[in-house]
XYZ file of C-alpha atoms in Angstrom:
714
model
C 31.371 2.535 5.480
C 32.169 1.130 8.743
C 28.535 0.792 9.633
C 27.809 -1.162 6.596
C 30.693 -3.653 7.053
C 29.581 -4.121 10.419
C 26.262 -5.218 9.387
C 27.584 -7.418 6.348
C 29.864 -9.282 9.288
C 26.415 -9.660 11.159
C 24.757 -11.316 8.214
C 27.366 -14.080 8.046
C 26.844 -15.135 11.369
C 25.148 -18.566 11.708
C 22.002 -18.688 13.593
C 18.734 -20.696 13.604
C 16.184 -20.231 11.005
C 13.807 -17.274 11.875
C 11.014 -15.246 10.268
C 9.719 -11.939 10.006
C 11.684 -8.986 8.122
C 11.582 -7.404 4.657
C 14.839 -7.942 3.021
C 16.515 -6.252 -0.038
C 16.838 -9.037 -2.761
C 20.438 -7.959 -3.982
C 21.793 -8.547 -0.299
C 20.564 -12.214 0.368
C 23.820 -13.971 0.632
C 24.774 -14.920 3.946
C 22.301 -14.962 6.817
C 19.257 -14.493 4.913
C 20.220 -17.391 2.394
C 20.935 -19.888 5.009
C 17.709 -19.031 6.925
C 15.666 -19.629 3.986
C 17.244 -22.888 3.060
C 17.056 -24.145 6.745
C 13.188 -23.271 6.324
C 13.087 -25.585 3.169
C 14.081 -23.245 0.331
C 15.602 -24.994 -2.460
C 16.716 -22.047 -4.411
C 20.009 -19.787 -4.011
C 20.213 -16.095 -3.753
C 21.212 -15.851 -7.419
C 18.120 -17.361 -8.358
C 16.214 -14.722 -6.605
C 18.276 -12.031 -7.910
C 20.772 -11.703 -10.584
C 21.684 -8.937 -13.196
C 23.528 -11.391 -15.390
C 20.720 -13.874 -16.159
C 17.310 -13.956 -15.608
C 15.879 -14.585 -12.090
C 12.800 -14.208 -10.064
C 12.981 -10.587 -9.688
C 12.554 -10.166 -13.496
C 8.957 -11.319 -12.951
C 8.083 -8.928 -10.064
C 6.133 -5.878 -11.131
C 5.592 -2.591 -9.219
C 1.808 -2.583 -10.345
C 0.399 1.138 -10.791
C 2.587 2.787 -7.970
C 0.756 1.002 -5.264
C 0.454 -2.586 -5.422
C 2.704 -5.490 -6.823
C 1.841 -7.933 -9.710
C 3.661 -10.836 -11.215
C 4.202 -11.974 -14.698
C 2.638 -15.467 -15.364
C 3.363 -16.076 -19.075
C 5.629 -15.542 -21.781
C 3.184 -13.066 -23.388
C 3.493 -10.664 -20.432
C 0.340 -11.787 -18.824
C 0.049 -9.922 -15.199
C -1.622 -11.435 -12.170
C -2.701 -8.936 -9.166
C -5.260 -8.496 -6.832
C -8.912 -7.396 -7.631
C -8.629 -4.493 -4.936
C -5.416 -3.541 -7.069
C -7.435 -3.464 -10.235
C -10.466 -2.303 -8.942
C -10.314 1.350 -10.036
C -9.664 0.110 -13.812
C -12.359 -2.296 -13.329
C -14.778 0.341 -12.254
C -13.804 2.746 -14.880
C -14.751 0.172 -17.582
C -17.997 -0.357 -15.558
C -21.489 1.231 -16.296
C -25.004 0.337 -15.586
C -25.153 -1.434 -18.932
C -21.832 -3.171 -18.636
C -21.299 -3.681 -14.904
C -17.782 -5.644 -14.749
C -17.783 -5.139 -10.839
C -21.096 -7.132 -10.493
C -20.584 -9.435 -13.631
C -16.786 -9.734 -14.198
C -14.976 -9.351 -17.054
C -13.102 -11.879 -19.459
C -11.158 -10.998 -22.716
C -11.074 -14.201 -24.787
C -8.751 -12.814 -27.098
C -6.069 -9.987 -27.065
C -8.217 -7.824 -29.262
C -10.819 -7.597 -26.486
C -8.345 -6.349 -23.797
C -9.160 -3.027 -22.573
C -6.391 -0.088 -22.120
C -6.051 1.737 -19.132
C -4.866 5.333 -19.549
C -2.076 6.508 -17.087
C -1.664 2.743 -15.624
C 1.883 1.973 -15.256
C 4.017 -1.443 -14.548
C 7.640 -1.084 -13.144
C 10.440 -3.533 -13.266
C 13.579 -3.558 -11.625
C 16.691 -3.744 -13.701
C 19.640 -3.734 -11.140
C 20.135 -2.159 -7.422
C 23.327 -0.498 -6.588
C 24.567 0.508 -3.005
C 25.645 4.489 -3.568
C 25.577 5.153 0.185
C 29.318 6.682 0.167
C 28.637 9.076 -2.614
C 25.275 10.075 -1.445
C 26.768 10.978 2.009
C 29.720 13.017 0.743
C 30.092 16.249 2.634
C 27.300 15.663 5.043
C 29.309 14.450 8.215
C 30.681 18.012 8.686
C 27.158 19.855 8.591
C 25.716 20.693 11.812
C 21.737 21.291 11.203
C 19.671 18.589 9.932
C 18.033 20.774 7.538
C 21.630 21.308 5.682
C 22.206 17.678 6.025
C 19.172 16.806 4.223
C 19.910 19.401 1.472
C 23.200 18.186 0.865
C 21.938 14.473 0.795
C 19.061 15.421 -1.756
C 21.827 17.482 -3.942
C 24.025 14.641 -4.243
C 21.164 12.089 -4.888
C 20.284 14.242 -7.675
C 23.572 14.509 -9.086
C 23.902 10.571 -8.872
C 20.250 9.843 -10.547
C 21.203 12.111 -13.508
C 24.812 10.723 -14.094
C 24.533 6.686 -13.125
C 24.655 4.726 -16.384
C 21.548 3.561 -17.786
C 19.567 2.924 -20.892
C 17.499 5.572 -22.499
C 14.142 4.208 -21.706
C 15.215 3.537 -18.213
C 15.194 5.522 -14.884
C 17.364 5.779 -12.114
C 15.883 6.354 -8.360
C 17.533 6.623 -5.086
C 16.003 5.252 -2.039
C 16.963 5.415 1.644
C 17.388 2.440 3.817
C 18.173 2.016 7.724
C 16.800 5.461 8.310
C 19.336 7.100 6.273
C 22.407 5.171 7.017
C 22.211 3.402 3.648
C 21.437 4.464 0.097
C 20.640 2.276 -2.753
C 19.918 3.311 -6.538
C 17.312 1.282 -8.270
C 17.418 1.217 -12.245
C 13.904 0.823 -13.488
C 11.930 0.149 -16.653
C 8.234 1.554 -16.670
C 5.869 0.239 -19.033
C 2.888 2.406 -19.933
C 0.611 0.056 -22.053
C -1.087 -2.004 -19.344
C -4.614 -3.745 -20.674
C -7.254 -5.302 -18.541
C -7.655 -9.029 -19.326
C -9.907 -10.628 -16.723
C -11.583 -10.038 -13.436
C -13.932 -12.297 -11.479
C -17.293 -10.574 -10.271
C -16.919 -8.781 -6.961
C -19.078 -11.441 -5.536
C -15.832 -13.733 -5.845
C -13.143 -11.010 -6.063
C -14.217 -8.860 -3.195
C -16.524 -11.746 -1.367
C -16.958 -10.833 2.337
C -15.955 -7.289 1.493
C -15.589 -4.873 4.744
C -16.775 -7.468 7.037
C -14.238 -9.949 6.248
C -11.492 -7.626 5.469
C -8.356 -8.077 7.713
C -9.951 -11.245 9.151
C -9.370 -15.096 9.006
C -10.756 -17.367 7.971
C -11.044 -15.725 4.504
C -12.801 -16.868 1.262
C -11.854 -14.050 -1.197
C -10.980 -14.763 -4.768
C -9.160 -11.418 -4.710
C -7.294 -11.555 -8.165
C -7.546 -9.829 -11.385
C -5.428 -10.169 -14.602
C -3.731 -7.475 -16.917
C -1.047 -7.653 -19.590
C 1.980 -5.585 -20.475
C 2.207 -4.263 -23.920
C 5.554 -3.049 -25.430
C 6.854 -1.643 -28.785
C 8.167 -3.987 -31.479
C 11.371 -3.864 -29.883
C 9.815 -5.091 -26.531
C 10.666 -1.643 -24.906
C 8.310 0.448 -23.020
C 5.898 2.535 -25.020
C 2.861 4.717 -24.758
C -0.509 2.985 -25.867
C -0.704 2.050 -29.308
C -2.626 -0.490 -31.234
C 0.563 -1.456 -32.775
C 1.940 -2.500 -29.509
C 2.524 -6.142 -28.717
C 2.764 -8.303 -25.776
C 5.662 -8.007 -23.514
C 8.157 -10.793 -23.806
C 9.603 -11.110 -20.200
C 13.095 -12.213 -19.140
C 11.288 -14.356 -16.771
C 7.564 -15.669 -15.878
C 6.483 -17.549 -12.825
C 5.635 -21.208 -13.534
C 2.581 -22.195 -11.274
C 2.334 -25.209 -9.080
C -0.531 -27.343 -8.842
C 0.515 -29.265 -6.104
C -0.815 -26.990 -3.485
C 0.378 -26.212 0.105
C 0.882 -28.230 3.485
C 1.598 -26.940 7.005
C 5.318 -26.039 7.438
C 5.959 -25.744 3.741
C 8.536 -22.901 2.796
C 6.878 -19.645 1.622
C 8.019 -16.696 0.075
C 6.523 -13.368 -0.663
C 8.340 -11.102 -3.336
C 7.138 -7.478 -3.790
C 6.891 -3.668 -2.998
C 5.858 -3.370 0.648
C 4.966 0.193 1.240
C 5.890 1.605 4.669
C 6.814 0.178 8.147
C 7.935 1.598 11.152
C 9.655 -1.009 13.017
C 12.224 0.937 14.950
C 10.154 3.598 16.518
C 10.817 4.369 20.187
C 8.277 3.658 22.791
C 6.930 7.300 22.948
C 6.060 7.130 19.315
C 4.062 4.033 19.625
C 2.333 5.094 22.712
C 1.306 8.244 20.643
C -0.018 5.890 17.880
C -2.089 3.898 20.426
C -3.650 6.628 22.697
C -3.524 10.011 20.297
C -3.420 9.509 16.562
C -5.389 6.002 15.635
C -8.573 6.785 17.912
C -8.974 10.343 15.819
C -8.566 8.769 12.449
C -10.774 5.937 13.226
C -13.561 8.146 14.542
C -13.612 10.285 11.412
C -13.528 7.185 9.048
C -16.112 5.518 10.947
C -18.329 8.556 10.721
C -17.745 8.821 6.659
C -18.370 4.917 6.236
C -21.636 4.927 7.914
C -22.860 7.798 5.659
C -21.518 6.216 2.397
C -22.738 2.687 3.299
C -26.446 3.741 3.847
C -26.549 5.411 0.654
C -24.731 2.395 -1.275
C -27.167 -0.284 -0.135
C -30.143 1.784 -1.185
C -28.925 2.931 -4.580
C -27.224 0.708 -7.150
C -25.899 3.724 -9.267
C -24.286 5.143 -6.010
C -22.589 1.861 -5.308
C -20.992 1.727 -8.320
C -19.974 5.516 -7.779
C -18.647 4.939 -4.272
C -17.540 1.221 -4.388
C -13.907 2.089 -4.812
C -13.819 5.065 -2.403
C -15.761 3.036 0.188
C -13.191 0.183 0.114
C -10.068 2.701 0.011
C -11.595 4.549 3.202
C -12.617 1.333 5.082
C -9.176 -0.571 4.288
C -7.145 1.422 6.799
C -9.997 2.299 9.154
C -10.238 -1.388 10.176
C -6.591 -1.854 9.791
C -5.970 1.018 12.471
C -8.465 -0.726 14.665
C -6.743 -3.945 14.544
C -3.213 -2.396 14.785
C -4.324 -0.610 18.216
C -5.638 -3.762 19.448
C -2.540 -5.814 18.565
C -0.222 -3.483 19.910
C -1.912 -3.391 23.328
C -2.370 -7.292 23.225
C 1.280 -7.851 22.369
C 2.249 -5.346 24.980
C 4.411 -3.516 22.367
C 4.811 -0.378 24.283
C 6.495 -2.419 27.191
C 8.622 -4.349 24.883
C 9.924 -1.173 23.293
C 10.860 0.023 26.758
C 12.561 -3.099 27.775
C 14.508 -2.820 24.736
C 15.199 0.872 25.777
C 16.556 -0.199 29.038
C 19.072 -2.610 27.394
C 19.897 0.123 24.817
C 20.991 2.595 27.465
C 22.873 -0.330 29.478
C 24.873 -0.819 26.222
C 25.640 2.830 25.749
C 27.027 3.239 29.105
C 29.037 -0.103 28.882
C 30.439 0.893 25.377
C 31.370 4.248 26.460
C 29.003 5.938 24.005
C 27.389 8.343 26.208
C 28.500 11.527 24.394
C 27.311 10.040 20.830
C 24.069 8.068 22.074
C 23.334 9.072 25.574
C 20.632 11.929 25.240
C 18.891 9.906 22.173
C 15.890 8.506 24.533
C 15.327 11.699 26.457
C 15.457 13.739 23.159
C 12.977 11.369 21.559
C 10.616 11.915 24.796
C 11.005 15.556 24.323
C 10.220 15.924 20.823
C 7.213 13.401 20.844
C 5.582 15.439 23.708
C 6.260 18.753 21.573
C 4.821 17.303 18.454
C 1.787 15.811 19.657
C -0.895 18.423 19.281
C 0.650 19.174 15.803
C 0.659 15.971 14.767
C -3.210 15.406 15.830
C -4.106 18.460 14.247
C -2.302 17.444 10.990
C -4.042 14.216 11.059
C -7.427 15.861 11.314
C -6.732 18.124 8.458
C -5.535 15.408 6.275
C -8.387 13.089 7.055
C -11.196 15.464 7.042
C -10.129 18.053 4.294
C -8.040 15.953 2.015
C -9.120 12.468 2.268
C -12.782 11.745 3.432
C -14.854 15.001 2.340
C -14.790 15.358 -1.432
C -16.162 18.936 -1.669
C -13.262 19.930 0.622
C -10.654 17.817 -1.321
C -11.741 19.908 -4.525
C -11.515 22.904 -2.775
C -7.928 22.180 -1.506
C -6.877 21.473 -5.152
C -7.931 24.688 -6.053
C -6.220 26.366 -3.040
C -3.092 24.724 -4.348
C -3.740 26.260 -7.754
C -4.076 29.775 -5.862
C -0.754 29.249 -4.310
C 0.706 28.523 -8.061
C -0.710 31.839 -9.003
C 0.749 33.739 -6.159
C 4.251 32.052 -6.419
C 4.696 31.300 -10.020
C 2.617 33.602 -12.137
C -0.340 33.594 -14.616
C 1.226 31.237 -17.254
C 1.950 28.386 -14.577
C -1.567 29.049 -13.110
C -3.195 28.517 -16.650
C -1.246 25.367 -17.334
C -2.285 23.949 -13.825
C -5.794 24.978 -14.274
C -6.286 23.430 -17.581
C -5.071 20.105 -16.003
C -6.952 20.512 -12.798
C -10.265 20.965 -14.659
C -9.515 17.854 -17.057
C -8.667 15.562 -14.128
C -11.782 16.557 -12.067
C -14.102 15.464 -14.906
C -13.670 11.978 -13.943
C -13.760 12.856 -10.074
C -17.190 14.387 -10.610
C -18.335 11.206 -12.323
C -18.118 9.449 -9.074
C -19.217 12.341 -6.920
C -22.802 12.486 -5.475
C -23.611 15.662 -3.751
C -26.143 14.261 -1.269
C -23.859 11.574 0.041
C -20.962 14.187 0.270
C -23.340 16.649 2.158
C -23.903 14.389 4.898
C -20.256 13.283 5.088
C -19.264 16.984 5.432
C -21.780 17.678 8.185
C -20.410 14.674 10.287
C -16.545 15.244 9.760
C -16.762 19.299 10.065
C -18.147 18.664 13.328
C -15.704 16.303 14.440
C -12.742 18.744 13.030
C -14.564 21.822 15.239
C -15.058 19.707 18.430
C -11.992 17.642 18.737
C -9.040 18.958 16.638
C -6.468 21.254 18.396
C -5.312 24.488 16.651
C -8.352 25.259 14.840
C -9.633 28.553 13.363
C -11.311 30.445 16.001
C -15.008 30.666 14.443
C -15.017 26.884 14.288
C -15.370 26.602 17.992
C -18.846 28.166 17.831
C -19.846 27.220 14.360
C -23.421 25.640 13.588
C -22.327 22.744 11.573
C -25.647 22.261 10.202
C -26.396 25.449 8.998
C -22.891 25.962 7.380
C -23.269 22.583 5.646
C -26.686 23.566 4.099
C -25.462 26.899 3.137
C -22.285 25.542 1.562
C -24.047 22.873 -0.537
C -27.008 25.150 -1.688
C -24.540 28.129 -2.774
C -21.125 26.735 -3.850
C -20.116 25.876 -7.151
C -17.854 22.848 -5.983
C -20.793 20.607 -5.928
C -20.901 20.083 -9.762
C -18.626 19.562 -12.541
C -20.329 22.112 -14.674
C -20.403 24.764 -11.766
C -16.819 24.144 -11.474
C -15.873 24.905 -14.915
C -17.863 28.002 -14.991
C -16.023 28.878 -11.493
C -12.795 28.355 -13.314
C -13.169 30.020 -16.727
C -11.476 33.287 -17.565
C -8.148 34.933 -16.896
C -6.509 34.241 -13.532
C -7.282 37.313 -11.686
C -11.152 36.740 -12.467
C -10.865 33.212 -11.379
C -9.179 34.085 -7.922
C -11.853 36.719 -7.326
C -14.433 34.035 -7.985
C -13.141 31.628 -5.935
C -12.913 33.980 -3.126
C -16.474 34.643 -3.325
C -17.524 30.853 -3.258
C -18.804 29.589 0.214
C -17.229 26.235 -0.117
C -13.779 27.656 -1.052
C -13.905 30.268 1.568
C -13.950 27.437 4.083
C -11.371 25.557 2.651
C -9.234 28.561 2.373
C -9.648 29.218 6.214
C -8.634 25.657 6.991
C -5.707 25.523 4.784
C -4.453 28.979 5.762
C -4.563 27.741 9.642
C -2.828 24.505 8.506
C 0.178 26.188 6.730
C 0.674 29.027 9.067
C 0.099 27.355 12.593
C 0.287 23.606 12.212
C 2.515 22.577 9.093
C 5.574 24.731 10.003
C 5.879 23.605 13.370
C 4.993 19.945 12.780
C 7.668 19.818 10.077
C 10.340 21.328 12.044
C 10.092 19.047 15.038
C 9.428 15.820 12.533
C 12.780 16.905 11.028
C 14.581 16.602 14.527
C 12.753 13.369 15.095
C 13.989 11.913 11.645
C 17.598 12.722 12.697
C 16.992 11.006 15.833
C 15.908 8.153 14.353
C 18.742 7.976 11.915
C 21.116 8.204 14.783
C 19.104 5.603 16.811
C 19.175 2.929 13.906
C 22.736 3.593 13.490
C 23.257 3.076 17.399
C 21.199 -0.144 17.253
C 23.270 -1.692 14.561
C 26.520 -0.779 16.436
C 25.553 -1.819 19.747
C 23.543 -5.005 19.001
C 25.822 -6.778 16.673
C 23.933 -9.939 17.369
C 20.608 -8.369 16.561
C 18.265 -8.993 13.536
C 17.687 -5.750 11.670
C 15.967 -5.292 8.372
C 15.335 -1.853 6.678
C 11.901 -0.498 7.148
C 9.735 -1.039 4.046
C 9.791 2.108 1.737
C 8.023 0.797 -1.528
C 11.032 -1.063 -2.870
C 11.433 -4.504 -4.080
C 11.784 -6.862 -1.032
C 11.487 -10.383 -0.070
C 9.977 -11.900 3.208
C 10.007 -15.551 3.939
C 8.275 -17.874 6.159
C 6.226 -21.217 6.466
C 2.763 -21.953 6.100
C 1.285 -22.165 9.889
C -1.837 -21.762 11.784
C -1.904 -19.675 14.829
C -3.931 -19.282 18.298
C -5.864 -15.946 17.987
C -7.198 -16.176 21.571
C -7.552 -18.756 24.087
C -8.843 -22.127 23.264
C -9.066 -21.213 19.502
C -7.036 -22.355 17.088
C -7.115 -21.292 13.281
C -5.854 -24.025 10.605
C -3.888 -22.671 7.533
C -6.460 -23.234 4.601
C -10.023 -22.320 3.510
C -12.340 -24.005 1.136
C -15.023 -23.571 -1.243
C -17.269 -25.252 1.290
C -16.814 -21.924 3.567
C -17.927 -19.897 0.755
C -21.260 -21.566 0.615
C -21.461 -21.509 4.443
C -21.190 -17.722 4.307
C -23.370 -17.465 1.278
C -26.562 -15.065 1.882
C -28.462 -14.602 -1.398
C -28.654 -11.038 -2.688
C -26.437 -9.745 0.181
C -24.056 -6.783 -0.684
C -21.032 -8.824 0.888
C -21.911 -12.436 0.860
C -23.760 -13.382 -2.308
C -22.486 -16.016 -4.514
C -22.841 -15.903 -8.345
C -25.211 -18.943 -9.591
C -22.494 -20.604 -11.690
C -20.287 -20.763 -8.738
C -22.943 -22.440 -6.921
C -23.598 -24.979 -9.739
C -19.869 -25.700 -9.986
C -19.915 -26.450 -6.208
C -22.904 -28.754 -6.417
C -21.794 -30.750 -9.373
C -18.247 -30.828 -8.034
C -17.081 -29.734 -11.603
C -13.559 -28.604 -10.020
C -11.144 -30.112 -12.813
C -7.509 -30.617 -11.935
C -7.559 -27.954 -9.172
C -9.137 -29.757 -6.353
C -7.568 -31.529 -3.193
C -9.157 -34.301 -1.623
C -12.384 -33.400 -3.247
C -12.184 -29.973 -2.463
C -11.365 -26.605 -3.858
C -8.861 -24.662 -1.635
C -9.463 -20.890 -1.400
C -7.009 -19.266 0.686
C -4.246 -19.937 3.077
C -2.044 -18.093 5.645
C 1.697 -18.066 6.363
C 4.246 -16.118 8.583
C 5.491 -13.878 5.984
C 5.913 -10.456 7.199
C 3.781 -8.082 4.775
C 2.231 -4.662 4.319
C 0.454 -2.178 2.139
C 2.144 -2.424 -1.277
C 2.327 -6.354 -0.860
C -1.113 -6.546 -2.166
C -0.733 -8.773 -5.252
C 2.488 -10.150 -4.381
C 3.320 -13.658 -5.607
C 3.703 -16.293 -2.977
C 6.170 -18.601 -4.022
C 7.263 -22.070 -3.054
C 10.502 -23.639 -2.266
C 11.541 -23.856 -5.856
C 10.192 -20.414 -6.947
C 6.863 -21.596 -8.530
C 3.522 -19.615 -7.918
C 1.429 -21.148 -5.181
C -0.707 -18.085 -4.197
C -1.497 -14.319 -4.182
C -0.887 -12.227 -1.326
C -3.786 -9.824 -0.494
C -4.174 -9.219 3.347
C -2.998 -9.982 7.017
C -4.842 -11.385 9.801
C -6.785 -9.009 12.404
C -4.738 -9.929 15.463
C -1.224 -9.136 13.644
C -2.019 -5.767 11.755
C 0.433 -4.159 14.056
C 3.072 -5.884 12.219
C 4.088 -2.528 10.388
C 5.174 -1.292 13.897
C 5.596 -4.501 15.747
C 6.073 -7.956 14.163
C 4.891 -10.777 16.379
C 5.615 -14.323 14.912
C 3.072 -15.928 17.274
C 0.096 -14.082 15.723
C 1.140 -12.217 12.562
C 0.092 -14.140 9.529
C -0.344 -12.880 5.849
C -3.475 -14.052 3.812
C -3.096 -15.351 0.290
C -5.575 -16.848 -2.424
C -4.581 -20.191 -3.368
C -3.401 -20.135 -6.938
C -5.500 -23.117 -7.484
C -8.894 -21.237 -6.788
C -7.665 -18.506 -9.306
C -6.976 -21.045 -12.001
C -10.504 -22.800 -11.146
C -12.406 -19.483 -11.345
C -10.464 -18.539 -14.637
C -10.966 -22.196 -16.197
C -14.178 -23.548 -14.927
C -16.277 -20.364 -13.976
C -15.082 -17.887 -16.698
C -14.193 -20.422 -19.388
C -11.327 -18.546 -20.260
C -9.075 -21.595 -21.472
C -7.174 -19.026 -23.646
C -5.460 -17.740 -20.491
C -4.838 -21.182 -18.974
C -3.092 -22.177 -22.371
C -0.570 -19.281 -21.669
C 0.544 -20.330 -18.419
C 3.005 -22.898 -17.277
C 1.786 -25.605 -14.805
C 4.275 -27.712 -12.883
C 4.211 -30.484 -10.226
C 7.145 -29.824 -8.076
C 6.228 -32.050 -5.280
C 5.315 -35.012 -7.531
C 8.652 -34.557 -9.198
C 10.404 -34.731 -6.025
C 8.807 -37.919 -5.064
C 9.936 -39.471 -8.260
């Protein structure tokens, strides 16, 4: 394709080393490789990605579909974040064996705990299939027809592209639909919990410190990949053996210094770096404020219960963290976008864009893009806001409504696919909800419901008429006293019997009646219009991306994150968050002790860690008599990079990515190298906790420790 040839040509231009961007590892040769080496990297592009010999990519794992992990031993030992393993740690916890509070350490492989349905995926190879995917697309006129043809072509290629029987083919879109890459993957299904520090280490600072610097969190947990006797993926079996990887990461004990090269390798979830100014304004002024208000209300209710009841704390710990994570992120994102004047920067770029359109005679092709964006974002505003209210209130933050919505989907299956499909789905739903109700507290959810349903009725556009005059307190009391959605036993009763009986029973249930009104309204009055306008915006975004690549040949364009394997590189570097304030690059155990509040939900410190601090029993992990805890760098990361390895110039493990700084959370939309920093656990803190705190020398013995800086000096 002419577009891709242009982009490859652009990559070869010699330019000064820069930072920012999430780059596909199979396409590093040229500009990226040169930049990385200018920043201090000692490796080649082939050391990072190679399909003929082992390379760094063979140690990078897509962990359970949402995080990243890395292989750190020849026996398939996996390192990821504590918050990525949190659900598994919680599922193995009870009042008697509270691994969240006390931690867990397997001193032998026999003690490692299996995790049903957890998966770990490795990338075998990456292939450009753009031309084949886009065959027959250009002559089509409507956006819907184009997307249908692209999907048909993609399905055909995924089925026919060569792979081994245990492997999978997955096609992903890049540059807003201007490029398509096929990933050959291997997914392992026997993943066992090996070790986790107590939450007072792995979650130290909890929600108060989330998204902020300085940070003192030992955010790590350890798992192991098991395979069959042929080293291939297999379902859990006691006969499985530890996986032997093609590559595992050596661990550097030399630490980091300001200016050191860093590379984060992982699976970033989603960014939107090329949105027009109209979209960014809508995020700042309309969508984020609504979502923040909804989650703020839910969190206040849950927090009140969790602080008073240990059982509720265990039930809601993971859910609370999940809700709080993006609540706080959206707050920081909006503030950062305003502070960095992102909307005006977008408008300035759009002015230059329009000038180049005219200068290069592209008015017929690209001249109306910006005005079409403006028109469509105005048209979608109320539908986008109503959609967010429905998702946040019904689907994500009110548990009774979430259950009701799953049953609503069950009813739709009955209507569209018949009784057999209904019965199959019903059986799976009932089984899956057993674990759901294990962590459900009706009193907590009742208060959340009352707060959120009031917000929905008072502030969401396009609501059912009766919601405008609803008595929210009375409705709450009626539903939570009469609905069978409030307990697993009652739900089983509600769903027992043949399909027609179940549907009749559902329609009589007060909780389901409310959900049905909300869902019917969503699918009749909100979703169709939103989807239609969003489809048009998607087509505009594809053309806008193509235009930027054509009109700015000297530009720096990386594909937006889409949960595929990427590398991002930068340097260890402090920053100025505000006037007269400077943040250094590293934190130490002294900072943990400074924040220590005995018995506090967020800032308690285990007695053994206090003892190690007082006796300075640090082993080989200290630097200048101090234990390093976390550090920051300029790597461009996002959700999904949680658990990603931070690597040094030689590809050795120096840290574990887990967060971003508050001032730079807007980097999903606008990356600013002055204030955007990713936060990593120093690997020496991880080793110190495993070795000195947990006494898990069996794990230390598996790893390969190196001293690259000392070797260089010699």
